[in-house]
Structures are given as C-alpha cells and as structure tokens.
mmCIF file of C-alpha atoms in Angstrom:
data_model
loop_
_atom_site.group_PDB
_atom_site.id
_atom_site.type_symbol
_atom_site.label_atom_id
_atom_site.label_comp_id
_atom_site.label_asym_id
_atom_site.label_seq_id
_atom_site.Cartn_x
_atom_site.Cartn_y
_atom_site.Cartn_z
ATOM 1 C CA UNK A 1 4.590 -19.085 133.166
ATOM 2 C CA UNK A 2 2.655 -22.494 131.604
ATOM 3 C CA UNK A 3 0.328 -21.557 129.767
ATOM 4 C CA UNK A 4 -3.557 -21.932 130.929
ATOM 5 C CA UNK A 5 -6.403 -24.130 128.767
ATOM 6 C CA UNK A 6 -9.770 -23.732 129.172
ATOM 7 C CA UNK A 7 -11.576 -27.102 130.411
ATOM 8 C CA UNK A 8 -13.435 -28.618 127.593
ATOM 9 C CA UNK A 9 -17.015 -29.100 128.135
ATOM 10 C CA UNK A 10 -18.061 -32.118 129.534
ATOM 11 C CA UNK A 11 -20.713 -33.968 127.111
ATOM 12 C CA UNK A 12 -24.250 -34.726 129.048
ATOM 13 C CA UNK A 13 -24.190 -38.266 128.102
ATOM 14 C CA UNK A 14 -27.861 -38.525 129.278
ATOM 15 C CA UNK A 15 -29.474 -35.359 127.824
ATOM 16 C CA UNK A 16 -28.036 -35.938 124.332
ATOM 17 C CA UNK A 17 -29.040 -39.483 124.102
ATOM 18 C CA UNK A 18 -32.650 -38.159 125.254
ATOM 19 C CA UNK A 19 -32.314 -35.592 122.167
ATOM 20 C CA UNK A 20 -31.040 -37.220 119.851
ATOM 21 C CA UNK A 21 -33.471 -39.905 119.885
ATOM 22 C CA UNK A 22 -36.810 -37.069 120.117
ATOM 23 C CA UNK A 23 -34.640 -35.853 117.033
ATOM 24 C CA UNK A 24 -34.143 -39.653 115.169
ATOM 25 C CA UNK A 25 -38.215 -40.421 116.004
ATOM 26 C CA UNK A 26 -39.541 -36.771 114.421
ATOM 27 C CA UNK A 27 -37.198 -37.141 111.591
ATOM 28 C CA UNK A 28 -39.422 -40.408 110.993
ATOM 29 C CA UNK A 29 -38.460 -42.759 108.635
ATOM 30 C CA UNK A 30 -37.422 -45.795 111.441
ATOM 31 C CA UNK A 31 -37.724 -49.464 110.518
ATOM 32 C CA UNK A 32 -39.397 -51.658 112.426
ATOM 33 C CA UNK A 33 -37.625 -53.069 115.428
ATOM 34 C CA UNK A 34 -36.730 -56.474 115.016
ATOM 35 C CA UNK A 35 -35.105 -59.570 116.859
ATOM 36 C CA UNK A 36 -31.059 -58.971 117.007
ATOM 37 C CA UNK A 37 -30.610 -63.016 117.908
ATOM 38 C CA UNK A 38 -30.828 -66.372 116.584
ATOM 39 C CA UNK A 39 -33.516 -68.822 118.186
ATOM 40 C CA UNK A 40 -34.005 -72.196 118.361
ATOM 41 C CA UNK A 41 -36.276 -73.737 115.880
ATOM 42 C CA UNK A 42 -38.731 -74.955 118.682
ATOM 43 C CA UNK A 43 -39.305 -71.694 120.909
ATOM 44 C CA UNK A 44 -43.321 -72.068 121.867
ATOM 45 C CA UNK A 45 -44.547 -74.684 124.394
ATOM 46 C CA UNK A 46 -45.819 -77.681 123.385
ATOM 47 C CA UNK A 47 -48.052 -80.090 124.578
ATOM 48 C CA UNK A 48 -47.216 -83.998 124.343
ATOM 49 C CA UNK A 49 -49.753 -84.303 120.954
ATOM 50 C CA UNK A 50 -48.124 -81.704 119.027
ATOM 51 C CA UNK A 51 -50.016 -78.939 119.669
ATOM 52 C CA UNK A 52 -49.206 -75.658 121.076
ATOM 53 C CA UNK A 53 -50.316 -74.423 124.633
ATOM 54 C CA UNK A 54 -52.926 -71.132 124.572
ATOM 55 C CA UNK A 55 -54.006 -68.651 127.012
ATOM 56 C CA UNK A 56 -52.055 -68.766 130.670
ATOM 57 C CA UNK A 57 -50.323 -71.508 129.992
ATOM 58 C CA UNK A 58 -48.084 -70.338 127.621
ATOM 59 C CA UNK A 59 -46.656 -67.525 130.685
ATOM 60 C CA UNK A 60 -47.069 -70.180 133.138
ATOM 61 C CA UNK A 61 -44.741 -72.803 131.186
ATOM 62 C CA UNK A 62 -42.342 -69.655 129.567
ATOM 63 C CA UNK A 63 -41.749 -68.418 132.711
ATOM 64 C CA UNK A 64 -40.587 -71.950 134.477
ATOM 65 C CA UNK A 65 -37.016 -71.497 133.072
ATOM 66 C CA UNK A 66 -36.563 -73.993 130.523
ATOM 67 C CA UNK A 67 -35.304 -73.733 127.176
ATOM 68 C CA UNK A 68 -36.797 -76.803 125.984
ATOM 69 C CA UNK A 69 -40.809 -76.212 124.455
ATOM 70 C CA UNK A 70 -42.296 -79.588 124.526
ATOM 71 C CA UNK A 71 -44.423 -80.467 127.757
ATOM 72 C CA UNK A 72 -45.667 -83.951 128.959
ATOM 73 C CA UNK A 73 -47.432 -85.247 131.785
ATOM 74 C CA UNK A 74 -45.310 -88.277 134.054
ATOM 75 C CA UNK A 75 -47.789 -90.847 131.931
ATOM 76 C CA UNK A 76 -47.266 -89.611 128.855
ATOM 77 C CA UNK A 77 -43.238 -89.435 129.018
ATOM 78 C CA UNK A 78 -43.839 -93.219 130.812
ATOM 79 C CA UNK A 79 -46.187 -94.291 127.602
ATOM 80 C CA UNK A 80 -43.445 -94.138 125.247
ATOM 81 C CA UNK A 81 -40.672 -95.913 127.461
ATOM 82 C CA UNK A 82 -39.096 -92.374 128.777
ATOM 83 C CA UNK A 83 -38.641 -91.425 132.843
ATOM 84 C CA UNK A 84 -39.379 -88.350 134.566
ATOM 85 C CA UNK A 85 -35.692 -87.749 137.050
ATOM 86 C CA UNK A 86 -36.406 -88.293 140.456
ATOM 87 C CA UNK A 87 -36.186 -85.183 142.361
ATOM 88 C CA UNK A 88 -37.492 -83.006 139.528
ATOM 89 C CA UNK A 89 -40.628 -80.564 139.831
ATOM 90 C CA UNK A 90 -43.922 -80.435 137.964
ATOM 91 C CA UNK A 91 -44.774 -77.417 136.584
ATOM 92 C CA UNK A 92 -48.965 -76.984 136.952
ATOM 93 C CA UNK A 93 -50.805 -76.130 133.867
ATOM 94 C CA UNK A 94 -54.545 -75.860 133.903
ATOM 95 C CA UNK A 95 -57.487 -76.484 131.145
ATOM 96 C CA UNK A 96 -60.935 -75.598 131.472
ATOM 97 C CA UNK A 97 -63.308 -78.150 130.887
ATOM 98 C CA UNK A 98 -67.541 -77.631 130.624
ATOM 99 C CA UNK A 99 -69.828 -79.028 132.833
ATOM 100 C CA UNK A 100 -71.260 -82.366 131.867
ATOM 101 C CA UNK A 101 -75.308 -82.363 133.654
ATOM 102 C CA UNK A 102 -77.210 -85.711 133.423
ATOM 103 C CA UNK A 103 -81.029 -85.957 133.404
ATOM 104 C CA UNK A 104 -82.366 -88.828 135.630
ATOM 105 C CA UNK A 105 -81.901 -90.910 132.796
ATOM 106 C CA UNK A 106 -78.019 -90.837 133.175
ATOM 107 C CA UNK A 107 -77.515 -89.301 129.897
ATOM 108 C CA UNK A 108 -76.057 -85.904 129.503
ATOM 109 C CA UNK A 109 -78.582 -83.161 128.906
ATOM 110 C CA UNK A 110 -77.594 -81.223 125.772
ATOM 111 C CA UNK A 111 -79.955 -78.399 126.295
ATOM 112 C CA UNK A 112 -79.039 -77.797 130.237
ATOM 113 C CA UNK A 113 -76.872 -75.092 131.435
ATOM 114 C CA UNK A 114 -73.272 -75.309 131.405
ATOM 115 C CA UNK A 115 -70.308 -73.613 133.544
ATOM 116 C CA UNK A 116 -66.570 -74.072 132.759
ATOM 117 C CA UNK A 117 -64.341 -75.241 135.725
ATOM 118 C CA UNK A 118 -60.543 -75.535 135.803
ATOM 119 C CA UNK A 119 -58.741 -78.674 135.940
ATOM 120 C CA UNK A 120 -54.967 -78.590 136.657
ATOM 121 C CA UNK A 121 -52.576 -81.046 134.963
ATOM 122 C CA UNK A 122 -49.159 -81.439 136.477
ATOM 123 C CA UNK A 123 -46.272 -81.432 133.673
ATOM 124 C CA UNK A 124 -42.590 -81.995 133.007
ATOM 125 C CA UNK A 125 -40.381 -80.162 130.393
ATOM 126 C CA UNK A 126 -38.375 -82.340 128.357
ATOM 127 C CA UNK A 127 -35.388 -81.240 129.988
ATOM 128 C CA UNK A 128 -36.346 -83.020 133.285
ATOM 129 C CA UNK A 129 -37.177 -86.549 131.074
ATOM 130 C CA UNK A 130 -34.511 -89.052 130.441
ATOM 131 C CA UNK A 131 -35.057 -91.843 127.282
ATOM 132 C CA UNK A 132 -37.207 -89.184 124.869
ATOM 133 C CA UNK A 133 -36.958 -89.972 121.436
ATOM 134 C CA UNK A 134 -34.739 -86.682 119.638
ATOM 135 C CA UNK A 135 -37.901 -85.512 118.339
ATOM 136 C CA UNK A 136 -38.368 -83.957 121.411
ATOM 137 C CA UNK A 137 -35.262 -81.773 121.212
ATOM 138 C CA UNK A 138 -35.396 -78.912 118.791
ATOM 139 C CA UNK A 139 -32.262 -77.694 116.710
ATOM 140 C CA UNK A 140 -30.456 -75.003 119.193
ATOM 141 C CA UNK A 141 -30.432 -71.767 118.030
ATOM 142 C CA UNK A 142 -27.354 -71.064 115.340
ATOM 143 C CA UNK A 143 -23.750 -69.804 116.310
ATOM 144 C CA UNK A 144 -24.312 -65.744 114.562
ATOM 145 C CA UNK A 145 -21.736 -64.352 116.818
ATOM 146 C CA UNK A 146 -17.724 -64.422 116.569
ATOM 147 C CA UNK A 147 -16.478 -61.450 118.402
ATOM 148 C CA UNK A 148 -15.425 -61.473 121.913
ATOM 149 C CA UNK A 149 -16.962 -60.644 125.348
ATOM 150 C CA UNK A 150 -15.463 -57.476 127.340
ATOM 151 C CA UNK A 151 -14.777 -58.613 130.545
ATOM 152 C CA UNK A 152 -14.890 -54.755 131.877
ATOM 153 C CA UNK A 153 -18.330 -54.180 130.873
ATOM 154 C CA UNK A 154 -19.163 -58.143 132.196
ATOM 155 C CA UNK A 155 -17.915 -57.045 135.400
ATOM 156 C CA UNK A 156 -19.680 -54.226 135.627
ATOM 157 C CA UNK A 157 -23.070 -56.193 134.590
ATOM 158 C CA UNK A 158 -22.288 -59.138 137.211
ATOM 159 C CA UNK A 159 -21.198 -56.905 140.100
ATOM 160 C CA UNK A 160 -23.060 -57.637 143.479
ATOM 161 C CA UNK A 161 -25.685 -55.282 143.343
ATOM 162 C CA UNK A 162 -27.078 -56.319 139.828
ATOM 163 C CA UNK A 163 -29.709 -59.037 139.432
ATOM 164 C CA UNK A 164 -27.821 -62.425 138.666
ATOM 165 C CA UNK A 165 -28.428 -63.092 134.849
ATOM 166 C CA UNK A 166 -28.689 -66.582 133.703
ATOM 167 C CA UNK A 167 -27.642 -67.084 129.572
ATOM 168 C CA UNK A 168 -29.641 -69.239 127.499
ATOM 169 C CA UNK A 169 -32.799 -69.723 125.742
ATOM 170 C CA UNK A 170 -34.973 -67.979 122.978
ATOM 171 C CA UNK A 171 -35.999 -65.103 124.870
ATOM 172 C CA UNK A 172 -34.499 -61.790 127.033
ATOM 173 C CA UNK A 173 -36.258 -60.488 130.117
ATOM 174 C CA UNK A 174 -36.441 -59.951 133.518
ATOM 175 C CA UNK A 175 -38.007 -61.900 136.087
ATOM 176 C CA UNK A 176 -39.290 -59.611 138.937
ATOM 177 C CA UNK A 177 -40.984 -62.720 141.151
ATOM 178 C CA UNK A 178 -37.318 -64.317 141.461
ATOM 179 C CA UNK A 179 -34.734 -61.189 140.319
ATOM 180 C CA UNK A 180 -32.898 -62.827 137.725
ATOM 181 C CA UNK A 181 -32.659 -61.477 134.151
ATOM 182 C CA UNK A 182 -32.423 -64.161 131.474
ATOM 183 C CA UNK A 183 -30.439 -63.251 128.003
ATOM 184 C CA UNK A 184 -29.771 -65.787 125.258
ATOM 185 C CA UNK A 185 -26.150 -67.063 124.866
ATOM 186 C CA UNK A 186 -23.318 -64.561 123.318
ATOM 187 C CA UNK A 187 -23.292 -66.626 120.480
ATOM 188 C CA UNK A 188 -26.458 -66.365 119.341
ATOM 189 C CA UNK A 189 -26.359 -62.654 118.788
ATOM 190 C CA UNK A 190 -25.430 -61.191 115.567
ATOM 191 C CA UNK A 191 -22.820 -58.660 116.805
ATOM 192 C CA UNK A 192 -21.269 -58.410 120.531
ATOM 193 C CA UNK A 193 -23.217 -55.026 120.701
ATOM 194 C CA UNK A 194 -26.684 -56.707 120.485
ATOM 195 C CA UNK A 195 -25.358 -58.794 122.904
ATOM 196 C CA UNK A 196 -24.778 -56.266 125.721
ATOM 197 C CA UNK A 197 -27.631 -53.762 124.088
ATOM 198 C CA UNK A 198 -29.699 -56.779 125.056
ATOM 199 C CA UNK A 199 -28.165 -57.148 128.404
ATOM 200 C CA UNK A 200 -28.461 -53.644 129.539
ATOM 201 C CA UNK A 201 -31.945 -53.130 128.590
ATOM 202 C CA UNK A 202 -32.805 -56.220 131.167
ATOM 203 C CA UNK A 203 -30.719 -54.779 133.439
ATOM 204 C CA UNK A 204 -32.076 -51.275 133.573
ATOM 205 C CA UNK A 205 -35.454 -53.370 133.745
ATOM 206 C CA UNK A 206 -34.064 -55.122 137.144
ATOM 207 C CA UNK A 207 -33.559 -51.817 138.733
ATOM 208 C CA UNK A 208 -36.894 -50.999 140.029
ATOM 209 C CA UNK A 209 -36.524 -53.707 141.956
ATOM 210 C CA UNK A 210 -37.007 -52.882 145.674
ATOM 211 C CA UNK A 211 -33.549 -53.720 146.465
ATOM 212 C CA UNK A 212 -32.024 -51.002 143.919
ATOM 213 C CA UNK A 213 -33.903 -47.746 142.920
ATOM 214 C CA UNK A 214 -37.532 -49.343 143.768
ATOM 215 C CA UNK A 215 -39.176 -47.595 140.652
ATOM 216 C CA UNK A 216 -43.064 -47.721 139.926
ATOM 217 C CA UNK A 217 -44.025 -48.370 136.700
ATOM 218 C CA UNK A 218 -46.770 -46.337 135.417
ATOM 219 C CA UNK A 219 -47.576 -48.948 132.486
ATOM 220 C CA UNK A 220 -45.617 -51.710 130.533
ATOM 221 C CA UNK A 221 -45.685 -49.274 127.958
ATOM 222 C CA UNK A 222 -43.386 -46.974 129.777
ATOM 223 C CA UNK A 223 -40.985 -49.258 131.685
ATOM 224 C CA UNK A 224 -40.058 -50.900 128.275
ATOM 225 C CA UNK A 225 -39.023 -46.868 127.189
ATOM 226 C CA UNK A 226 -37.076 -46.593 130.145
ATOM 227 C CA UNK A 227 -34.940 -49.853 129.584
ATOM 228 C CA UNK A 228 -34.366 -49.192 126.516
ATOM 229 C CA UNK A 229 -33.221 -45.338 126.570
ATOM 230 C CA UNK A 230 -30.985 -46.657 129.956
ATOM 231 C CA UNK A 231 -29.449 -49.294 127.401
ATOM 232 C CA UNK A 232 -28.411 -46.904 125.198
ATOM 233 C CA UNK A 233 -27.271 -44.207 127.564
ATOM 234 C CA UNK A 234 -25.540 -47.397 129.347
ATOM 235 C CA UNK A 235 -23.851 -48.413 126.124
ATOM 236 C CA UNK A 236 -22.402 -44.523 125.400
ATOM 237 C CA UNK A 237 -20.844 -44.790 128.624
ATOM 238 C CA UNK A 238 -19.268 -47.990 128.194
ATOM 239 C CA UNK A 239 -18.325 -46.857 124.541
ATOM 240 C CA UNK A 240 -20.478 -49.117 122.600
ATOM 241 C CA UNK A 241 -22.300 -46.396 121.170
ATOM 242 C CA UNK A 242 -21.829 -42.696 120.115
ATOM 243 C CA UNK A 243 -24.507 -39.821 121.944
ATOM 244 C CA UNK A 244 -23.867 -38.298 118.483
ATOM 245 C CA UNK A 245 -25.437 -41.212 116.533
ATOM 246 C CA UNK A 246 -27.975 -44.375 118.060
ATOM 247 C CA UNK A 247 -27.882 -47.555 117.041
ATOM 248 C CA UNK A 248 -31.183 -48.037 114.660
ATOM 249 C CA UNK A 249 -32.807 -50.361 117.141
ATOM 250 C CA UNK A 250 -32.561 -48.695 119.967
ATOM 251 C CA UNK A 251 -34.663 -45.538 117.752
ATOM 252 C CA UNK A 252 -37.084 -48.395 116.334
ATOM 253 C CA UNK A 253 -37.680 -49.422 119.758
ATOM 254 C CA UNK A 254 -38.411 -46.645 121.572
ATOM 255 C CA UNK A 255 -40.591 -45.216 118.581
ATOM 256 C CA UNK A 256 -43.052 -48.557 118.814
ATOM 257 C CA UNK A 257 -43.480 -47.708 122.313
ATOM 258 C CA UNK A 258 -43.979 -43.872 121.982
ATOM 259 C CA UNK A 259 -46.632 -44.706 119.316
ATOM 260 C CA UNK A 260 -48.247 -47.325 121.253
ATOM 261 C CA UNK A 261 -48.781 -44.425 124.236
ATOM 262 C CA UNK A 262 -49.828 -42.220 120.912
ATOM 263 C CA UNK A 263 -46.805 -40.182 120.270
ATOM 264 C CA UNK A 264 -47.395 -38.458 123.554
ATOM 265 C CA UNK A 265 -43.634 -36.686 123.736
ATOM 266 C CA UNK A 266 -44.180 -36.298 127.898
ATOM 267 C CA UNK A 267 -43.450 -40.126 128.204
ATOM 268 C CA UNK A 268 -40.009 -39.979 126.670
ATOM 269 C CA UNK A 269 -38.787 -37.416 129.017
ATOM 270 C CA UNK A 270 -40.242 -38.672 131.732
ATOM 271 C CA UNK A 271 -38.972 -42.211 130.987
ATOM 272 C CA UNK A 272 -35.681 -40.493 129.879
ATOM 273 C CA UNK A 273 -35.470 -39.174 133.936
ATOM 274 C CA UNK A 274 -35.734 -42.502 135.264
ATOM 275 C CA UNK A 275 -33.371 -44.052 132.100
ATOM 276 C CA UNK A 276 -30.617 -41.618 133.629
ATOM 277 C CA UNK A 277 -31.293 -42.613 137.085
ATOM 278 C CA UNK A 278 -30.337 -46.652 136.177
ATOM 279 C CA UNK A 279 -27.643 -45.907 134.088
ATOM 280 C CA UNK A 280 -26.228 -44.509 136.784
ATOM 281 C CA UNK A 281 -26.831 -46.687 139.347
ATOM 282 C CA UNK A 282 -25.631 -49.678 136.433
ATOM 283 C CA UNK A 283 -22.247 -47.768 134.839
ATOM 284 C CA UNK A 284 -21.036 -45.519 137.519
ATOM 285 C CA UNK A 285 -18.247 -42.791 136.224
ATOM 286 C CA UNK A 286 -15.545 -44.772 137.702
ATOM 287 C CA UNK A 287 -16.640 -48.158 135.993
ATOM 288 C CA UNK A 288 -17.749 -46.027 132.476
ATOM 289 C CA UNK A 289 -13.851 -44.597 132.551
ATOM 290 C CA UNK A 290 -12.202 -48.453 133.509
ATOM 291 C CA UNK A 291 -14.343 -49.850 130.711
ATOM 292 C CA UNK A 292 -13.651 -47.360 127.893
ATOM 293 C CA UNK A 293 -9.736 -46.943 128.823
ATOM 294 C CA UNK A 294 -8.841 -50.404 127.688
ATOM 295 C CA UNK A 295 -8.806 -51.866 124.146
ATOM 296 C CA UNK A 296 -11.102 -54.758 125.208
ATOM 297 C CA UNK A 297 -13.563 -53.554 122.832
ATOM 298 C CA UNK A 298 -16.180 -55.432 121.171
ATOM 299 C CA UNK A 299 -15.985 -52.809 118.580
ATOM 300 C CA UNK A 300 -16.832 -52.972 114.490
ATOM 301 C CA UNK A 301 -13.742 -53.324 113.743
ATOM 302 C CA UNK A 302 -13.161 -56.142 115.485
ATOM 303 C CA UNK A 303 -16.129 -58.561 114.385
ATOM 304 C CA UNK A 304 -15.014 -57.650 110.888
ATOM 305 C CA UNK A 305 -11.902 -59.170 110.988
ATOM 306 C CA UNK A 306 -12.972 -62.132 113.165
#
C-alpha cells in the first residue's frame, strides 16, 4: 500500500506580503525611497528662452507624451531657421497676464485696479521640429541595465486585457484620460527587477480602470499604497521576489505613503484588500505557475555574471 503524505500548506502569497511589510515599517529603520532608473539629463519642460515652465503647464506639457523637454512656439522654431512637420499638433499652454487700464490720457494707470486673464500660447515639442540646433536635444538617459527581459512575465504584462504600455522617457505612470501606462526603457533600469517592479506598480495602477476592476480611489495617497503592495505581491508570484523578505523599495515606498496618511495602520490593510484583488486580476495562478516554471529568470544571479 503507497504510502500517504500530508499536503503541504499552501503559502498566502497576499497575506504574508501584507505582514511582512506592517512587520519591515514597525521595525523602522527604512531608507528613503529613491529613483531605481537612469534619466535623461534634460527631464523638465522648457520654454524656447531657457527657462523652465511653472504651475499647469508643467502637467499640461508632461502629460503630452514626449520625451523631449524643450518647448517652442511655430515662430520661434521658424526664427532660428528650424520647421515645425506638417501634420503635427500644438500642444496649448497658457500664461496669465495683468490687466493693462489707460486713463483718458492713453497712458496706463499705475494706481488702477488690476485682474489677471489667461492667454493661451500654442507650442511644439522639439520632437515635432526638424533643423534645431543639438542644443535642443538633451543626452538620453544612460544604458544601467544588462540583464535580460522574461518574455513569460512580458506576456503576462502585454496580454489583452492590460492597458497598452508605451517604453520611454524619464518618468513611470499611468495615464487614466487615454489608458496607457508609460515606463522608461529596460535599459535604463539598474537591475531587470526594477524594471518589472516598475512595471507592475503602473499596472496595478491601470486596474481601476472601468474596463478592469473599476476601483475608487479614496485619495492619491492610498492608490499609490495599493500599486505598490500589488507590485510586490505581483512580483512573489512571478518569482521576482520572496513573501519571506521585500525588496527595500517596495518597504520605503509604502512607509512614505503610510506616514503621509499619519501612520494610520487601517490604510495598509485596506489598500492591501484591493492590492490582492489586482494581482490577481494581473498574474492569475495559471500565468504565476508558467512564469516561475521556466529558467527565464531575470534573477541576481544572472545580472552578476552579465
């Protein structure tokens, strides 16, 4: 008669990555989170003169989808011998300007009441301007990372019911208005594991879209403690990470936004609840066991000896 063994216990994925990071943040003693890729040496947009845009402007123009930070209206690109494409599309930017009241003299009365009003310049990145001098074009961002993509965990980040994710740039995030996520290039990450850390905390953001679990957000504060507890509950199940030990940013992360909502421990679990919720609607069990049975890695060992 074979002999019987008892199942063993199936690990919780989701309530040990919740515990062990209440555990990491009351232990104390986290670093500050910081940037885990290279940027470009421009990064934040420019006007024509030099100077940098303020206020609105600087969402408006980060938010058009170029890479590029320098700005210029169609006469300014034309007063230096350079052409706007044909076909391309102004992005509007506006400045507010004062009120200018003249007596019945004509002159301008310097002691009369003034009122700002908007005034809206159309622009052009440089990206969308042929003959600019290479001033214009900042250094791209430097080559950190030489380890290898896993095309398991790609596919399970591209498949159909994901937002589409468009590689480049400076900056990660998601873009609710047109459902795209935007992540900088492979190579500018310092390890393949920032690189999909990265990834699936944009992607865990695109899942209260409408379209997938439709989640309200009860602040900014707590939607950026969801995407980052579903990127790390994401990367155990892919086998990027360990529930038995986080990676240091994801703690650091998750700690600057518990102490920005004051420490309050309800937010973690109730972010943690809806951090299980797009994991599993991102890394299903079927996909977690396809992407952790091959040895397609992007593991330690691996960027070492590349």
């Amino acid at each position: 008669m074979a002999k019987k063994y008892a199942k063993k216990p199936r690990i919780d994925v989701y309530q040990k990555v919740t515990d062990n990071f209440i555990a990491a943040i009351e232990k104390g003693g986290t670093m500050p989170w910081t940037r885990s890729w290279s940027v470009s040496s421009g990064g934040f947009p420019t006007r024509f003169t030099g100077e940098q845009y303020q206020g609105i402007n600087v969402l408006i123009l980060m938010c058009a989808g170029f890479t590029n930070p320098n700005w210029m209206t169609y006469n300014q690109a034309k007063s230096i011998g350079a052409q706007v494409r044909g076909g391309e599309k102004s992005t509007q930017v506006v400045k507010w300007l004062m009120t200018k009241i003249k007596g019945d003299d004509g002159k301008v009365k310097k002691d009369a009441d003034q009122f700002p009003y908007p005034k809206f310049f159309n622009v052009f990145n440089a990206e969308q301007v042929d003959g600019l001098p290479e001033k214009f074009f900042p250094a791209p961002a430097e080559k950190m990372n030489k380890g290898q993509r896993d095309k398991n965990i790609d596919a399970i980040l591209t498949d159909k019911k994901m937002a589409p994710t468009n590689f480049g740039g400076d900056r990660a995030y998601y873009q609710m208005s047109v459902d795209k996520n935007q992540v900088p290039d492979f190579e500018q990450f310092f390890s393949p594991e920032d690189f999909y850390a990265t990834w699936f905390h944009e992607a865990v953001h695109s899942t209260m879209h409408a379209s997938r679990l439709d989640r309200s957000t009860e602040s900014y504060a707590k939607e950026e403690l969801v995407a980052e507890i579903g990127a790390a509950m994401c990367m155990t199940k892919v086998g990027l990470s360990s529930p038995e030990e986080l990676r240091p940013d994801h703690v650091a992360y998750v700690a600057s936004w518990l102490k920005a909502l004051k420490n309050d421990k309800k937010f973690i679990f109730s972010a943690a609840k809806d951090a299980t919720a797009a994991s599993q609607f991102i890394v299903s069990d079927q996909m977690a066991e396809i992407a952790t049975s091959t040895p397609d890695k992007a593991s330690p060992s691996q960027q070492e000896a590349a």
